[in-house]
Amino acid sequence: MKYLSLVLLAVIGLSMSCVTYNPNGAPEKTQLQIREFQTRTYDVDNEKMVLKAIANVLQDEGYIITNAEADLGLITAQREASIEDGTEKFFSILFFGANARYKKNSIIESTANVSQFGKQVKVRMNFQLKAYDNRGQLIELGQIDNEQFYQDFFAKVDKGIFIQKENI
């Protein structure tokens, strides 16, 4: 009986260790789940129009287009932002002086992959966050996997495609 309970505990422990959680307690998303909300299919047959709409939305959101390859259906862009917190900076300098380290700025990198599929165009967006401290050291790196973030972005692309179609 003692060995049976030990084996049972080991099996439960192993099964629990296979589930990964992100910091806010929700289970991490699988790559397939992430890809699903990163991708949108449009019922248009003009890939270049969709590329132009995406470029316009990225620029409207403060991104700088770093590369655009219409033949490959690829756009890369990035946006920088200050994430400096005055309180964090103050206490860091107060306690650590010249050795103080605090969050300084972030860069969001974006990649759009646009492909024609018959009379439809498929778009996959990917956003990655990089955060740096006051010494320029990378302190955070990761893919943005917030579904609402992508829904909001694609809603703007939807409007951009409508504007392109209507020549507004």
mmCIF file of C-alpha atoms in Angstrom:
data_model
loop_
_atom_site.group_PDB
_atom_site.id
_atom_site.type_symbol
_atom_site.label_atom_id
_atom_site.label_comp_id
_atom_site.label_asym_id
_atom_site.label_seq_id
_atom_site.Cartn_x
_atom_site.Cartn_y
_atom_site.Cartn_z
ATOM 1 C CA MET A 1 0.000 0.000 0.000
ATOM 2 C CA LYS A 2 2.873 2.333 0.865
ATOM 3 C CA TYR A 3 4.540 1.736 -2.511
ATOM 4 C CA LEU A 4 1.245 2.190 -4.352
ATOM 5 C CA SER A 5 0.717 5.606 -2.762
ATOM 6 C CA LEU A 6 4.320 6.621 -3.619
ATOM 7 C CA VAL A 7 3.815 5.571 -7.246
ATOM 8 C CA LEU A 8 0.506 7.437 -7.337
ATOM 9 C CA LEU A 9 2.149 10.582 -5.949
ATOM 10 C CA ALA A 10 4.967 10.302 -8.501
ATOM 11 C CA VAL A 11 2.490 9.949 -11.379
ATOM 12 C CA ILE A 12 0.485 12.955 -10.182
ATOM 13 C CA GLY A 13 3.668 14.973 -9.740
ATOM 14 C CA LEU A 14 4.861 14.135 -13.258
ATOM 15 C CA SER A 15 1.518 14.966 -14.806
ATOM 16 C CA MET A 16 1.396 18.316 -13.005
ATOM 17 C CA SER A 17 4.915 19.200 -14.162
ATOM 18 C CA CYS A 18 3.840 18.837 -17.808
ATOM 19 C CA VAL A 19 1.469 21.791 -17.526
ATOM 20 C CA THR A 20 3.230 25.128 -17.810
ATOM 21 C CA TYR A 21 1.846 28.376 -16.513
ATOM 22 C CA ASN A 22 2.652 31.944 -17.273
ATOM 23 C CA PRO A 23 3.181 34.459 -14.443
ATOM 24 C CA ASN A 24 -0.458 35.529 -14.199
ATOM 25 C CA GLY A 25 -1.543 31.960 -13.479
ATOM 26 C CA ALA A 26 -3.227 31.080 -16.777
ATOM 27 C CA PRO A 27 -1.903 28.105 -18.744
ATOM 28 C CA GLU A 28 0.566 29.058 -21.467
ATOM 29 C CA LYS A 29 -0.795 29.045 -24.985
ATOM 30 C CA THR A 30 0.406 26.469 -27.487
ATOM 31 C CA GLN A 31 2.118 27.621 -30.668
ATOM 32 C CA LEU A 32 -0.958 26.558 -32.629
ATOM 33 C CA GLN A 33 -3.214 28.729 -30.437
ATOM 34 C CA ILE A 34 -0.872 31.696 -30.845
ATOM 35 C CA ARG A 35 -0.653 31.217 -34.611
ATOM 36 C CA GLU A 36 -4.448 31.122 -34.812
ATOM 37 C CA PHE A 37 -4.935 34.619 -33.368
ATOM 38 C CA GLN A 38 -1.869 35.974 -35.193
ATOM 39 C CA THR A 39 -3.444 35.060 -38.541
ATOM 40 C CA ARG A 40 -6.345 36.627 -40.417
ATOM 41 C CA THR A 41 -7.726 35.746 -43.863
ATOM 42 C CA TYR A 42 -9.248 38.441 -46.056
ATOM 43 C CA ASP A 43 -11.678 37.886 -48.923
ATOM 44 C CA VAL A 44 -9.783 40.085 -51.351
ATOM 45 C CA ASP A 45 -7.620 39.052 -54.267
ATOM 46 C CA ASN A 46 -5.096 41.886 -54.094
ATOM 47 C CA GLU A 47 -2.083 41.049 -51.930
ATOM 48 C CA LYS A 48 -0.387 44.413 -52.542
ATOM 49 C CA MET A 49 -3.473 46.299 -51.333
ATOM 50 C CA VAL A 50 -3.381 44.308 -48.071
ATOM 51 C CA LEU A 51 0.358 44.984 -47.714
ATOM 52 C CA LYS A 52 -0.285 48.711 -48.172
ATOM 53 C CA ALA A 53 -3.103 48.647 -45.581
ATOM 54 C CA ILE A 54 -0.814 46.902 -43.061
ATOM 55 C CA ALA A 55 1.988 49.408 -43.721
ATOM 56 C CA ASN A 56 -0.465 52.280 -43.164
ATOM 57 C CA VAL A 57 -1.748 50.818 -39.890
ATOM 58 C CA LEU A 58 1.779 50.194 -38.618
ATOM 59 C CA GLN A 59 2.737 53.785 -39.395
ATOM 60 C CA ASP A 60 -0.471 55.087 -37.796
ATOM 61 C CA GLU A 61 0.500 53.170 -34.640
ATOM 62 C CA GLY A 62 3.942 54.791 -34.510
ATOM 63 C CA TYR A 63 5.984 51.993 -36.075
ATOM 64 C CA ILE A 64 8.880 52.742 -38.404
ATOM 65 C CA ILE A 65 8.942 50.428 -41.419
ATOM 66 C CA THR A 66 12.430 48.903 -41.499
ATOM 67 C CA ASN A 67 11.943 46.591 -44.479
ATOM 68 C CA ALA A 68 9.221 45.959 -47.037
ATOM 69 C CA GLU A 69 9.457 43.246 -49.688
ATOM 70 C CA ALA A 70 6.296 43.246 -51.797
ATOM 71 C CA ASP A 71 7.448 40.232 -53.857
ATOM 72 C CA LEU A 72 7.854 38.159 -50.675
ATOM 73 C CA GLY A 73 4.826 39.673 -48.934
ATOM 74 C CA LEU A 74 6.950 40.692 -45.960
ATOM 75 C CA ILE A 75 7.006 43.852 -43.852
ATOM 76 C CA THR A 76 9.158 44.432 -40.780
ATOM 77 C CA ALA A 77 8.741 47.426 -38.499
ATOM 78 C CA GLN A 78 9.596 48.592 -35.016
ATOM 79 C CA ARG A 79 8.373 51.073 -32.435
ATOM 80 C CA GLU A 80 10.365 52.472 -29.534
ATOM 81 C CA ALA A 81 8.873 53.759 -26.301
ATOM 82 C CA SER A 82 10.137 55.020 -22.986
ATOM 83 C CA ILE A 83 9.185 52.776 -20.068
ATOM 84 C CA GLU A 84 11.123 54.749 -17.487
ATOM 85 C CA ASP A 85 9.312 54.990 -14.170
ATOM 86 C CA GLY A 86 10.378 58.017 -12.143
ATOM 87 C CA THR A 87 9.734 56.285 -8.820
ATOM 88 C CA GLU A 88 11.734 53.190 -9.787
ATOM 89 C CA LYS A 89 14.553 55.395 -11.092
ATOM 90 C CA PHE A 90 14.576 57.527 -7.932
ATOM 91 C CA PHE A 91 14.776 54.599 -5.514
ATOM 92 C CA SER A 92 17.279 52.753 -7.654
ATOM 93 C CA ILE A 93 19.622 55.759 -7.677
ATOM 94 C CA LEU A 94 18.962 56.409 -3.978
ATOM 95 C CA PHE A 95 19.937 52.880 -2.929
ATOM 96 C CA PHE A 96 22.509 51.931 -5.572
ATOM 97 C CA GLY A 97 23.997 55.270 -6.666
ATOM 98 C CA ALA A 98 26.247 54.914 -9.708
ATOM 99 C CA ASN A 99 25.357 51.195 -9.919
ATOM 100 C CA ALA A 100 21.627 51.875 -10.259
ATOM 101 C CA ARG A 101 19.705 49.913 -12.895
ATOM 102 C CA TYR A 102 16.137 50.621 -13.901
ATOM 103 C CA LYS A 103 13.845 50.109 -16.889
ATOM 104 C CA LYS A 104 14.546 52.695 -19.563
ATOM 105 C CA ASN A 105 13.005 51.897 -22.960
ATOM 106 C CA SER A 106 11.309 49.210 -24.985
ATOM 107 C CA ILE A 107 11.177 48.217 -28.612
ATOM 108 C CA ILE A 108 8.298 46.347 -30.201
ATOM 109 C CA GLU A 109 9.351 44.606 -33.392
ATOM 110 C CA SER A 110 6.706 43.551 -35.875
ATOM 111 C CA THR A 111 6.697 41.198 -38.836
ATOM 112 C CA ALA A 112 3.871 40.853 -41.338
ATOM 113 C CA ASN A 113 3.760 37.851 -43.655
ATOM 114 C CA VAL A 114 1.170 38.297 -46.414
ATOM 115 C CA SER A 115 0.331 35.489 -48.854
ATOM 116 C CA GLN A 116 -2.168 35.132 -51.692
ATOM 117 C CA PHE A 117 -4.347 31.992 -51.554
ATOM 118 C CA GLY A 118 -6.637 31.968 -54.587
ATOM 119 C CA LYS A 119 -9.135 34.787 -54.112
ATOM 120 C CA GLN A 120 -8.085 35.314 -50.495
ATOM 121 C CA VAL A 121 -5.112 36.912 -48.783
ATOM 122 C CA LYS A 122 -3.746 35.456 -45.551
ATOM 123 C CA VAL A 123 -1.916 37.714 -43.093
ATOM 124 C CA ARG A 124 0.182 36.553 -40.163
ATOM 125 C CA MET A 125 1.412 39.207 -37.774
ATOM 126 C CA ASN A 126 4.049 38.690 -35.127
ATOM 127 C CA PHE A 127 5.036 41.174 -32.426
ATOM 128 C CA GLN A 128 8.023 40.848 -30.114
ATOM 129 C CA LEU A 129 8.840 43.018 -27.086
ATOM 130 C CA LYS A 130 12.383 43.920 -26.035
ATOM 131 C CA ALA A 131 12.946 45.979 -22.872
ATOM 132 C CA TYR A 132 16.235 47.616 -21.925
ATOM 133 C CA ASP A 133 17.604 49.162 -18.747
ATOM 134 C CA ASN A 134 19.384 52.503 -18.354
ATOM 135 C CA ARG A 135 22.691 50.867 -19.318
ATOM 136 C CA GLY A 136 21.321 49.447 -22.561
ATOM 137 C CA GLN A 137 21.222 45.884 -21.252
ATOM 138 C CA LEU A 138 18.382 43.658 -22.426
ATOM 139 C CA ILE A 139 16.151 42.883 -19.430
ATOM 140 C CA GLU A 140 13.098 41.384 -21.126
ATOM 141 C CA LEU A 141 12.549 39.608 -24.414
ATOM 142 C CA GLY A 142 9.459 37.808 -25.546
ATOM 143 C CA GLN A 143 6.744 37.317 -28.088
ATOM 144 C CA ILE A 144 3.555 39.254 -27.468
ATOM 145 C CA ASP A 145 0.932 36.532 -27.109
ATOM 146 C CA ASN A 146 -1.984 38.641 -25.941
ATOM 147 C CA GLU A 147 -4.956 37.715 -28.123
ATOM 148 C CA GLN A 148 -6.688 41.075 -27.575
ATOM 149 C CA PHE A 149 -3.571 42.906 -28.818
ATOM 150 C CA TYR A 150 -3.819 41.071 -32.157
ATOM 151 C CA GLN A 151 -7.607 41.488 -32.390
ATOM 152 C CA ASP A 152 -7.220 45.240 -31.934
ATOM 153 C CA PHE A 153 -4.471 45.375 -34.557
ATOM 154 C CA PHE A 154 -6.470 43.353 -37.096
ATOM 155 C CA ALA A 155 -9.547 45.544 -36.501
ATOM 156 C CA LYS A 156 -7.432 48.485 -37.658
ATOM 157 C CA VAL A 157 -6.205 46.493 -40.664
ATOM 158 C CA ASP A 158 -9.851 45.664 -41.507
ATOM 159 C CA LYS A 159 -10.608 49.392 -41.585
ATOM 160 C CA GLY A 160 -7.454 50.046 -43.593
ATOM 161 C CA ILE A 161 -8.462 47.492 -46.227
ATOM 162 C CA PHE A 162 -11.932 49.017 -46.407
ATOM 163 C CA ILE A 163 -10.376 52.446 -46.968
ATOM 164 C CA GLN A 164 -8.074 51.004 -49.660
ATOM 165 C CA LYS A 165 -11.018 49.288 -51.416
ATOM 166 C CA GLU A 166 -13.139 52.434 -51.380
ATOM 167 C CA ASN A 167 -10.207 54.683 -52.423
ATOM 168 C CA ILE A 168 -10.915 57.030 -49.530
#
